[in-house]
Short mmCIF file of N, CA and C in Angstrom, two decimals:
data_model
loop_
_atom_site.label_atom_id
_atom_site.label_comp_id
_atom_site.label_asym_id
_atom_site.label_seq_id
_atom_site.Cartn_x
_atom_site.Cartn_y
_atom_site.Cartn_z
N MET A 1 -2.31 -8.90 -9.89
CA MET A 1 -2.61 -8.73 -8.61
C MET A 1 -1.64 -7.39 -8.25
N SER A 2 -2.23 -6.59 -7.52
CA SER A 2 -1.28 -5.40 -7.12
C SER A 2 -1.31 -5.22 -5.62
N TRP A 3 -0.14 -4.82 -5.06
CA TRP A 3 -0.05 -4.59 -3.77
C TRP A 3 0.46 -3.11 -3.67
N LEU A 4 -0.22 -2.36 -2.67
CA LEU A 4 0.21 -1.02 -2.28
C LEU A 4 0.40 -1.31 -0.71
N VAL A 5 1.76 -1.02 -0.20
CA VAL A 5 2.15 -1.16 1.05
C VAL A 5 2.80 0.01 1.46
N PHE A 6 1.98 0.85 2.22
CA PHE A 6 2.52 2.17 2.69
C PHE A 6 2.12 2.13 4.18
N GLY A 7 3.24 2.30 5.03
CA GLY A 7 3.06 2.50 6.40
C GLY A 7 2.62 3.99 6.65
N GLU A 8 3.50 4.77 6.78
CA GLU A 8 3.38 6.31 6.74
C GLU A 8 4.16 6.86 5.52
N SER A 9 3.67 6.66 4.48
CA SER A 9 4.52 6.75 3.32
C SER A 9 3.97 7.85 2.18
N ASN A 10 5.01 7.92 1.20
CA ASN A 10 4.63 9.02 0.25
C ASN A 10 5.59 8.80 -0.92
N CYS A 11 5.08 8.79 -2.03
CA CYS A 11 6.12 8.59 -3.33
C CYS A 11 5.77 9.62 -4.23
N THR A 12 6.42 9.79 -5.35
CA THR A 12 6.11 10.92 -6.25
C THR A 12 4.80 10.55 -7.03
N SER A 13 3.90 11.46 -6.97
CA SER A 13 2.50 11.24 -7.55
C SER A 13 2.55 10.71 -8.89
N PRO A 14 3.33 11.15 -9.82
CA PRO A 14 3.48 10.81 -11.11
C PRO A 14 3.84 9.46 -11.24
N SER A 15 4.88 8.95 -10.52
CA SER A 15 5.48 7.48 -10.46
C SER A 15 4.41 6.74 -10.19
N CYS A 16 3.71 7.02 -8.97
CA CYS A 16 2.75 6.08 -8.43
C CYS A 16 1.62 5.89 -9.41
N CYS A 17 1.09 7.00 -9.95
CA CYS A 17 0.03 6.92 -10.98
C CYS A 17 0.46 6.25 -12.27
N LEU A 18 1.65 6.20 -12.68
CA LEU A 18 2.30 5.51 -13.81
C LEU A 18 2.08 4.12 -13.60
N ILE A 19 2.41 3.48 -12.51
CA ILE A 19 2.26 2.12 -12.08
C ILE A 19 0.81 1.73 -12.02
N ILE A 20 0.00 2.58 -11.36
CA ILE A 20 -1.61 2.24 -11.33
C ILE A 20 -2.13 2.14 -12.78
N HIS A 21 -1.86 3.00 -13.63
CA HIS A 21 -2.45 3.22 -15.08
C HIS A 21 -1.85 2.10 -15.83
N LEU A 22 -0.64 1.62 -15.71
CA LEU A 22 -0.08 0.83 -16.71
C LEU A 22 -0.35 -0.60 -16.40
N GLU A 23 -0.58 -1.01 -15.19
CA GLU A 23 -0.77 -2.34 -14.78
C GLU A 23 -2.13 -2.75 -14.67
N ARG A 24 -2.34 -4.05 -14.77
CA ARG A 24 -3.70 -4.71 -14.58
C ARG A 24 -3.93 -4.92 -13.02
N SER A 25 -3.00 -4.99 -12.27
CA SER A 25 -3.17 -5.27 -10.81
C SER A 25 -2.23 -4.49 -10.08
N THR A 26 -2.68 -3.79 -8.81
CA THR A 26 -1.75 -2.97 -8.10
C THR A 26 -1.95 -3.32 -6.60
N SER A 27 -0.73 -3.39 -6.12
CA SER A 27 -0.67 -3.49 -4.66
C SER A 27 -0.05 -2.34 -3.92
N PRO A 28 -0.70 -1.42 -3.37
CA PRO A 28 -0.27 -0.14 -2.98
C PRO A 28 -0.07 -0.30 -1.35
N SER A 29 0.92 0.30 -0.67
CA SER A 29 1.03 0.23 0.71
C SER A 29 1.54 1.61 1.15
N PHE A 30 0.53 2.44 1.16
CA PHE A 30 0.77 3.91 1.59
C PHE A 30 -0.64 4.61 1.83
N VAL A 31 -0.61 5.72 2.48
CA VAL A 31 -1.70 6.40 2.66
C VAL A 31 -1.93 7.63 1.73
N ALA A 32 -3.01 8.02 1.18
CA ALA A 32 -2.99 9.03 0.27
C ALA A 32 -3.97 9.94 0.88
N TYR A 33 -3.51 10.84 1.60
CA TYR A 33 -4.21 11.96 2.25
C TYR A 33 -4.36 13.14 1.28
N LYS A 34 -5.44 13.61 0.85
CA LYS A 34 -5.43 14.83 0.11
C LYS A 34 -4.46 14.77 -1.18
N VAL A 35 -4.61 13.65 -1.76
CA VAL A 35 -3.66 13.47 -3.14
C VAL A 35 -4.73 13.00 -4.07
N PRO A 36 -5.45 13.81 -4.65
CA PRO A 36 -6.61 13.45 -5.62
C PRO A 36 -6.04 12.63 -6.81
N SER A 37 -4.80 12.94 -7.29
CA SER A 37 -4.32 12.13 -8.45
C SER A 37 -4.14 10.72 -8.03
N ILE A 38 -3.74 10.42 -6.91
CA ILE A 38 -3.56 8.94 -6.49
C ILE A 38 -4.80 8.26 -6.28
N LEU A 39 -5.67 9.05 -5.49
CA LEU A 39 -7.04 8.41 -5.14
C LEU A 39 -7.86 8.07 -6.56
N ASN A 40 -7.77 9.11 -7.48
CA ASN A 40 -8.39 8.96 -8.70
C ASN A 40 -7.96 7.70 -9.53
N ALA A 41 -6.53 7.69 -9.59
CA ALA A 41 -5.90 6.65 -10.38
C ALA A 41 -6.18 5.29 -9.72
N LEU A 42 -6.23 5.05 -8.43
CA LEU A 42 -6.75 3.88 -7.68
C LEU A 42 -8.26 3.60 -7.94
N ASN A 43 -8.95 4.58 -8.01
CA ASN A 43 -10.44 4.22 -8.17
C ASN A 43 -10.69 3.96 -9.65
N ASP A 44 -9.89 4.59 -10.54
CA ASP A 44 -10.04 4.29 -12.03
C ASP A 44 -9.57 2.93 -12.33
N ALA A 45 -8.51 2.48 -11.67
CA ALA A 45 -7.97 1.14 -11.81
C ALA A 45 -9.00 0.13 -11.43
N ALA A 46 -9.65 0.32 -10.17
CA ALA A 46 -10.69 -0.49 -9.65
C ALA A 46 -11.87 -0.57 -10.59
N ALA A 47 -12.20 0.38 -11.25
CA ALA A 47 -13.35 0.49 -12.15
C ALA A 47 -12.96 -0.46 -13.40
N ARG A 48 -11.60 -0.67 -13.78
CA ARG A 48 -11.26 -1.50 -14.90
C ARG A 48 -11.10 -2.88 -14.32
N ARG A 49 -11.50 -3.16 -13.01
CA ARG A 49 -11.59 -4.48 -12.67
C ARG A 49 -9.97 -4.95 -12.17
N VAL A 50 -9.36 -4.05 -11.83
CA VAL A 50 -7.95 -4.17 -11.08
C VAL A 50 -8.11 -4.58 -9.71
N ARG A 51 -7.53 -5.68 -9.34
CA ARG A 51 -7.72 -6.06 -7.87
C ARG A 51 -6.60 -5.34 -7.19
N ILE A 52 -6.89 -4.62 -6.14
CA ILE A 52 -6.07 -3.63 -5.40
C ILE A 52 -6.08 -4.05 -4.13
N LEU A 53 -4.98 -4.44 -3.41
CA LEU A 53 -4.94 -4.86 -2.00
C LEU A 53 -4.02 -3.63 -1.46
N ILE A 54 -4.37 -3.07 -0.33
CA ILE A 54 -3.78 -2.14 0.34
C ILE A 54 -3.51 -2.37 1.80
N LEU A 55 -2.19 -2.32 2.10
CA LEU A 55 -1.72 -2.71 3.57
C LEU A 55 -1.38 -1.39 4.20
N LEU A 56 -2.03 -1.10 5.42
CA LEU A 56 -1.71 0.14 6.03
C LEU A 56 -1.59 -0.19 7.47
N GLU A 57 -0.87 0.71 8.15
CA GLU A 57 -0.70 0.64 9.75
C GLU A 57 -2.06 0.73 10.28
N SER A 58 -2.41 -0.04 11.33
CA SER A 58 -3.65 0.14 12.09
C SER A 58 -3.71 1.13 13.18
N SER A 59 -4.81 1.55 13.59
CA SER A 59 -4.87 2.53 14.71
C SER A 59 -4.73 1.68 15.95
N LYS A 60 -4.53 2.38 17.09
CA LYS A 60 -4.31 1.66 18.27
C LYS A 60 -5.38 0.88 18.79
N ASP A 61 -6.63 1.18 18.49
CA ASP A 61 -7.77 0.70 18.67
C ASP A 61 -7.92 -0.89 18.10
N PHE A 62 -6.93 -0.90 17.09
CA PHE A 62 -6.95 -2.34 16.40
C PHE A 62 -5.48 -2.98 16.38
N GLY A 63 -4.84 -2.58 17.43
CA GLY A 63 -3.47 -3.13 17.61
C GLY A 63 -2.20 -2.50 16.95
N GLY A 64 -2.68 -1.35 16.28
CA GLY A 64 -1.54 -0.66 15.54
C GLY A 64 -0.96 0.42 16.37
N SER A 65 -0.21 1.33 15.77
CA SER A 65 0.32 2.40 16.44
C SER A 65 -0.29 3.90 16.27
N LEU A 66 -1.16 4.03 15.42
CA LEU A 66 -1.81 5.13 14.97
C LEU A 66 -2.94 5.65 15.75
N GLY A 67 -3.00 6.95 16.12
CA GLY A 67 -4.23 7.52 16.96
C GLY A 67 -5.43 7.63 16.00
N LEU A 68 -5.26 7.66 14.64
CA LEU A 68 -6.28 8.01 13.79
C LEU A 68 -6.60 6.58 13.06
N ASP A 69 -7.66 6.22 12.71
CA ASP A 69 -8.15 5.08 12.09
C ASP A 69 -8.02 5.35 10.57
N VAL A 70 -6.62 5.11 10.03
CA VAL A 70 -6.32 5.50 8.71
C VAL A 70 -6.97 4.54 7.78
N ILE A 71 -7.23 3.24 8.15
CA ILE A 71 -7.88 2.41 7.16
C ILE A 71 -9.19 2.92 6.94
N ALA A 72 -9.89 3.03 8.01
CA ALA A 72 -11.39 3.52 7.80
C ALA A 72 -11.36 4.82 6.93
N ALA A 73 -10.66 5.84 7.15
CA ALA A 73 -10.66 6.99 6.43
C ALA A 73 -10.23 6.73 4.99
N THR A 74 -9.38 5.95 4.76
CA THR A 74 -8.99 5.73 3.39
C THR A 74 -9.94 4.79 2.58
N ARG A 75 -10.47 3.88 3.43
CA ARG A 75 -11.52 2.95 2.85
C ARG A 75 -12.72 3.92 2.27
N LYS A 76 -13.12 4.90 2.89
CA LYS A 76 -14.13 5.84 2.50
C LYS A 76 -13.92 6.34 1.03
N LYS A 77 -12.55 6.75 0.76
CA LYS A 77 -12.15 7.26 -0.40
C LYS A 77 -11.93 6.20 -1.45
N LEU A 78 -11.52 4.78 -1.15
CA LEU A 78 -11.43 3.83 -1.99
C LEU A 78 -12.35 2.65 -1.74
N PRO A 79 -13.48 2.79 -1.88
CA PRO A 79 -14.49 1.77 -1.46
C PRO A 79 -14.30 0.44 -2.11
N THR A 80 -13.82 0.24 -3.30
CA THR A 80 -13.57 -0.88 -3.86
C THR A 80 -12.37 -1.68 -3.79
N CYS A 81 -11.57 -0.84 -2.94
CA CYS A 81 -10.09 -1.67 -2.80
C CYS A 81 -10.27 -2.51 -1.63
N GLU A 82 -9.32 -3.60 -1.55
CA GLU A 82 -9.36 -4.45 -0.44
C GLU A 82 -8.26 -3.92 0.47
N PHE A 83 -8.55 -3.93 1.74
CA PHE A 83 -7.54 -3.59 2.75
C PHE A 83 -7.12 -4.74 3.78
N VAL A 84 -5.85 -4.68 3.89
CA VAL A 84 -5.26 -5.61 4.88
C VAL A 84 -4.46 -4.95 5.93
N TYR A 85 -4.25 -5.71 7.00
CA TYR A 85 -3.42 -5.08 8.09
C TYR A 85 -2.72 -6.21 8.77
N TRP A 86 -1.67 -5.92 9.63
CA TRP A 86 -0.78 -6.81 10.13
C TRP A 86 -1.40 -7.27 11.45
N ALA A 87 -2.02 -8.44 11.34
CA ALA A 87 -2.95 -8.92 12.37
C ALA A 87 -2.13 -9.77 13.44
N THR A 88 -1.31 -10.57 13.03
CA THR A 88 -0.60 -11.47 13.84
C THR A 88 0.90 -11.04 14.10
N LYS A 89 1.20 -10.63 15.18
CA LYS A 89 2.40 -10.02 15.75
C LYS A 89 2.90 -10.86 16.70
N ASP A 90 3.95 -11.70 16.50
CA ASP A 90 4.44 -12.76 17.26
C ASP A 90 5.39 -11.96 18.43
N THR A 91 5.55 -12.79 19.44
CA THR A 91 6.53 -12.19 20.52
C THR A 91 7.84 -11.53 19.98
N GLY A 92 7.86 -10.42 20.54
CA GLY A 92 9.05 -9.51 19.99
C GLY A 92 8.61 -8.47 18.94
N PHE A 93 7.37 -8.65 18.30
CA PHE A 93 7.07 -7.85 17.32
C PHE A 93 5.86 -6.97 17.57
N GLU A 94 5.48 -7.10 18.91
CA GLU A 94 4.24 -6.26 19.31
C GLU A 94 4.19 -4.97 18.98
N ASP A 95 5.35 -4.35 19.10
CA ASP A 95 5.53 -2.76 18.67
C ASP A 95 5.96 -2.48 17.47
N GLY A 96 5.92 -3.59 16.42
CA GLY A 96 6.20 -3.35 15.11
C GLY A 96 5.15 -2.57 14.40
N LYS A 97 5.57 -1.98 13.19
CA LYS A 97 4.82 -0.94 12.52
C LYS A 97 4.84 -1.35 11.02
N VAL A 98 3.70 -1.05 10.34
CA VAL A 98 3.89 -1.12 8.90
C VAL A 98 4.46 0.12 8.48
N HIS A 99 5.73 0.04 7.89
CA HIS A 99 6.54 1.25 7.56
C HIS A 99 6.92 1.14 6.07
N ALA A 100 6.58 0.11 5.35
CA ALA A 100 7.14 -0.03 4.14
C ALA A 100 6.42 0.94 3.14
N LYS A 101 6.96 1.41 2.12
CA LYS A 101 6.41 2.24 1.24
C LYS A 101 6.67 1.88 -0.16
N ILE A 102 5.85 0.99 -0.63
CA ILE A 102 6.03 0.29 -1.94
C ILE A 102 4.69 0.02 -2.68
N ALA A 103 4.73 0.05 -3.99
CA ALA A 103 3.67 -0.31 -4.65
C ALA A 103 4.15 -1.34 -5.67
N ILE A 104 3.49 -2.44 -5.94
CA ILE A 104 3.84 -3.57 -6.89
C ILE A 104 2.65 -3.79 -7.79
N ALA A 105 2.85 -3.84 -8.88
CA ALA A 105 1.84 -4.15 -9.96
C ALA A 105 2.24 -5.39 -10.76
N ASP A 106 1.47 -6.39 -10.60
CA ASP A 106 1.39 -7.78 -11.52
C ASP A 106 2.74 -8.42 -11.46
N GLU A 107 3.48 -8.22 -10.27
CA GLU A 107 4.73 -8.77 -10.05
C GLU A 107 5.80 -8.49 -11.04
N LYS A 108 5.54 -7.32 -11.83
CA LYS A 108 6.45 -6.90 -12.83
C LYS A 108 7.02 -5.55 -12.58
N THR A 109 6.22 -4.58 -12.14
CA THR A 109 6.74 -3.17 -11.67
C THR A 109 6.58 -2.98 -10.28
N CYS A 110 7.61 -2.13 -9.72
CA CYS A 110 7.56 -1.92 -8.33
C CYS A 110 8.14 -0.45 -8.01
N LEU A 111 7.50 0.21 -7.11
CA LEU A 111 8.08 1.58 -6.76
C LEU A 111 8.29 1.19 -5.36
N ILE A 112 9.50 1.64 -5.00
CA ILE A 112 10.04 1.67 -3.54
C ILE A 112 10.49 3.05 -3.18
N THR A 113 9.91 3.65 -2.08
CA THR A 113 10.08 5.07 -1.93
C THR A 113 10.09 5.46 -0.36
N SER A 114 10.79 6.45 -0.04
CA SER A 114 10.92 6.97 1.29
C SER A 114 9.64 7.76 1.59
N ALA A 115 8.80 8.25 0.73
CA ALA A 115 7.71 9.17 0.89
C ALA A 115 6.46 8.50 1.26
N ASN A 116 5.86 9.36 2.18
CA ASN A 116 4.44 9.14 2.35
C ASN A 116 3.50 9.77 1.31
N ILE A 117 2.34 9.27 1.15
CA ILE A 117 1.56 9.88 0.07
C ILE A 117 0.72 10.74 0.76
N THR A 118 1.16 11.90 1.12
CA THR A 118 0.34 13.11 1.80
C THR A 118 0.73 14.29 0.97
N GLN A 119 -0.18 15.25 1.05
CA GLN A 119 -0.15 16.41 0.39
C GLN A 119 1.15 17.16 0.86
N TYR A 120 1.53 17.16 2.10
CA TYR A 120 2.53 17.72 2.72
C TYR A 120 3.78 17.19 2.06
N ALA A 121 3.82 15.72 2.24
CA ALA A 121 5.03 15.14 1.67
C ALA A 121 5.22 15.54 0.13
N MET A 122 4.19 15.47 -0.70
CA MET A 122 4.29 15.66 -2.09
C MET A 122 4.81 17.12 -2.44
N GLU A 123 4.36 18.01 -1.46
CA GLU A 123 4.59 19.50 -1.79
C GLU A 123 5.88 20.04 -1.05
N LYS A 124 6.36 19.58 0.02
CA LYS A 124 7.30 20.12 0.88
C LYS A 124 8.45 19.17 1.08
N ASN A 125 8.48 18.06 1.17
CA ASN A 125 9.47 17.16 1.60
C ASN A 125 10.40 16.92 0.36
N ILE A 126 11.58 16.44 0.86
CA ILE A 126 12.62 15.96 -0.19
C ILE A 126 12.50 14.41 0.19
N GLU A 127 12.13 13.66 -1.09
CA GLU A 127 11.97 12.26 -0.80
C GLU A 127 12.70 11.68 -2.12
N VAL A 128 12.89 10.32 -1.88
CA VAL A 128 13.54 9.58 -2.95
C VAL A 128 12.74 8.27 -3.09
N GLY A 129 12.85 7.70 -4.43
CA GLY A 129 12.20 6.52 -4.74
C GLY A 129 12.90 5.89 -5.99
N VAL A 130 12.70 4.66 -6.17
CA VAL A 130 13.15 3.90 -7.26
C VAL A 130 12.00 3.15 -8.01
N LEU A 131 12.03 3.14 -9.26
CA LEU A 131 11.02 2.44 -9.94
C LEU A 131 11.73 1.16 -10.75
N LEU A 132 11.22 -0.04 -10.39
CA LEU A 132 11.84 -1.19 -10.92
C LEU A 132 10.99 -1.89 -11.81
N ARG A 133 11.35 -2.25 -13.02
CA ARG A 133 10.50 -3.02 -14.03
C ARG A 133 11.14 -4.35 -14.31
N GLY A 134 10.48 -5.36 -14.04
CA GLY A 134 10.85 -6.85 -14.22
C GLY A 134 11.82 -7.24 -13.36
N GLY A 135 12.29 -8.56 -13.45
CA GLY A 135 13.35 -9.11 -12.65
C GLY A 135 12.89 -9.88 -11.39
N ALA A 136 13.85 -10.61 -10.96
CA ALA A 136 13.48 -11.52 -9.77
C ALA A 136 13.16 -10.74 -8.50
N PHE A 137 13.75 -9.51 -8.30
CA PHE A 137 13.63 -8.89 -7.13
C PHE A 137 12.02 -8.51 -6.99
N VAL A 138 11.54 -7.90 -8.02
CA VAL A 138 10.08 -7.60 -7.97
C VAL A 138 9.16 -8.71 -7.71
N GLN A 139 9.33 -9.67 -8.39
CA GLN A 139 8.75 -11.00 -8.35
C GLN A 139 8.71 -11.51 -6.80
N ASN A 140 9.93 -11.67 -6.22
CA ASN A 140 10.23 -12.08 -4.91
C ASN A 140 9.63 -11.09 -3.88
N LEU A 141 9.50 -9.95 -4.09
CA LEU A 141 8.80 -8.86 -3.13
C LEU A 141 7.37 -9.19 -3.16
N ALA A 142 6.82 -9.25 -4.17
CA ALA A 142 5.43 -9.62 -4.43
C ALA A 142 5.06 -10.91 -3.69
N ARG A 143 5.99 -12.08 -3.94
CA ARG A 143 5.62 -13.24 -3.45
C ARG A 143 5.82 -13.25 -1.87
N HIS A 144 6.59 -12.40 -1.42
CA HIS A 144 6.85 -12.21 0.04
C HIS A 144 5.59 -11.71 0.49
N LEU A 145 5.08 -10.68 0.07
CA LEU A 145 3.74 -10.22 0.48
C LEU A 145 2.69 -11.07 0.44
N TRP A 146 2.56 -11.99 -0.59
CA TRP A 146 1.41 -13.07 -0.57
C TRP A 146 1.80 -14.17 0.37
N ALA A 147 2.89 -14.34 0.71
CA ALA A 147 3.29 -15.33 1.74
C ALA A 147 2.81 -14.91 3.15
N LEU A 148 2.98 -13.64 3.40
CA LEU A 148 2.62 -12.93 4.67
C LEU A 148 0.91 -13.06 4.77
N TYR A 149 0.30 -13.03 3.59
CA TYR A 149 -1.20 -12.90 3.50
C TYR A 149 -1.64 -14.42 3.69
N GLU A 150 -0.88 -15.46 3.06
CA GLU A 150 -1.35 -16.86 3.12
C GLU A 150 -1.14 -17.37 4.49
N LEU A 151 -0.06 -16.80 5.28
CA LEU A 151 0.34 -17.31 6.51
C LEU A 151 -0.41 -16.53 7.66
N LYS A 152 -1.53 -15.60 7.17
CA LYS A 152 -2.34 -14.84 7.94
C LYS A 152 -1.71 -13.88 8.93
N ILE A 153 -0.51 -13.52 8.52
CA ILE A 153 0.34 -12.56 9.36
C ILE A 153 -0.37 -11.14 8.88
N ILE A 154 -0.56 -10.99 7.68
CA ILE A 154 -1.43 -9.89 7.33
C ILE A 154 -2.78 -10.51 6.91
N GLN A 155 -3.85 -9.67 7.36
CA GLN A 155 -5.21 -10.36 6.96
C GLN A 155 -6.07 -9.18 6.47
N PRO A 156 -7.27 -9.62 5.95
CA PRO A 156 -8.31 -8.68 5.44
C PRO A 156 -8.90 -7.96 6.49
N VAL A 157 -9.16 -6.79 6.30
CA VAL A 157 -9.90 -5.94 7.29
C VAL A 157 -11.45 -6.21 6.84
N GLU A 158 -12.07 -6.63 7.96
CA GLU A 158 -13.47 -6.89 7.80
C GLU A 158 -14.28 -5.60 7.87
#
């Protein structure tokens, strides 16, 4: 299982594509605007029957903070991926946002980055990220996301 969790995020295209190509399951959390290499890698992984869950920030119309419906726009480009959103915001978290920028594959590989996956970020920003392979931290991070899913804090987009 793979998670992509990107609020308003970007990572280096080669690192993200590496995770997507190497692993059987990917969990991205980021938006991929005009970054064909990422979109192609995700669609190729989905064609290999990799289950891909993508957690994105919702638009204001759906309880999020964005003026644009990024989930709908990204879904058109990644039609076989599963999308989830932060559905249950307890008291005190109403203004909270999905701001994480991580990709986890098979609970074994994780990319944590400051970057949004946007063309602008890829070409003009100074960003940093770390690629982790193996270990308890990667497993615990993946399990934390699954716990949020199982507790219905993040839920599938219908």
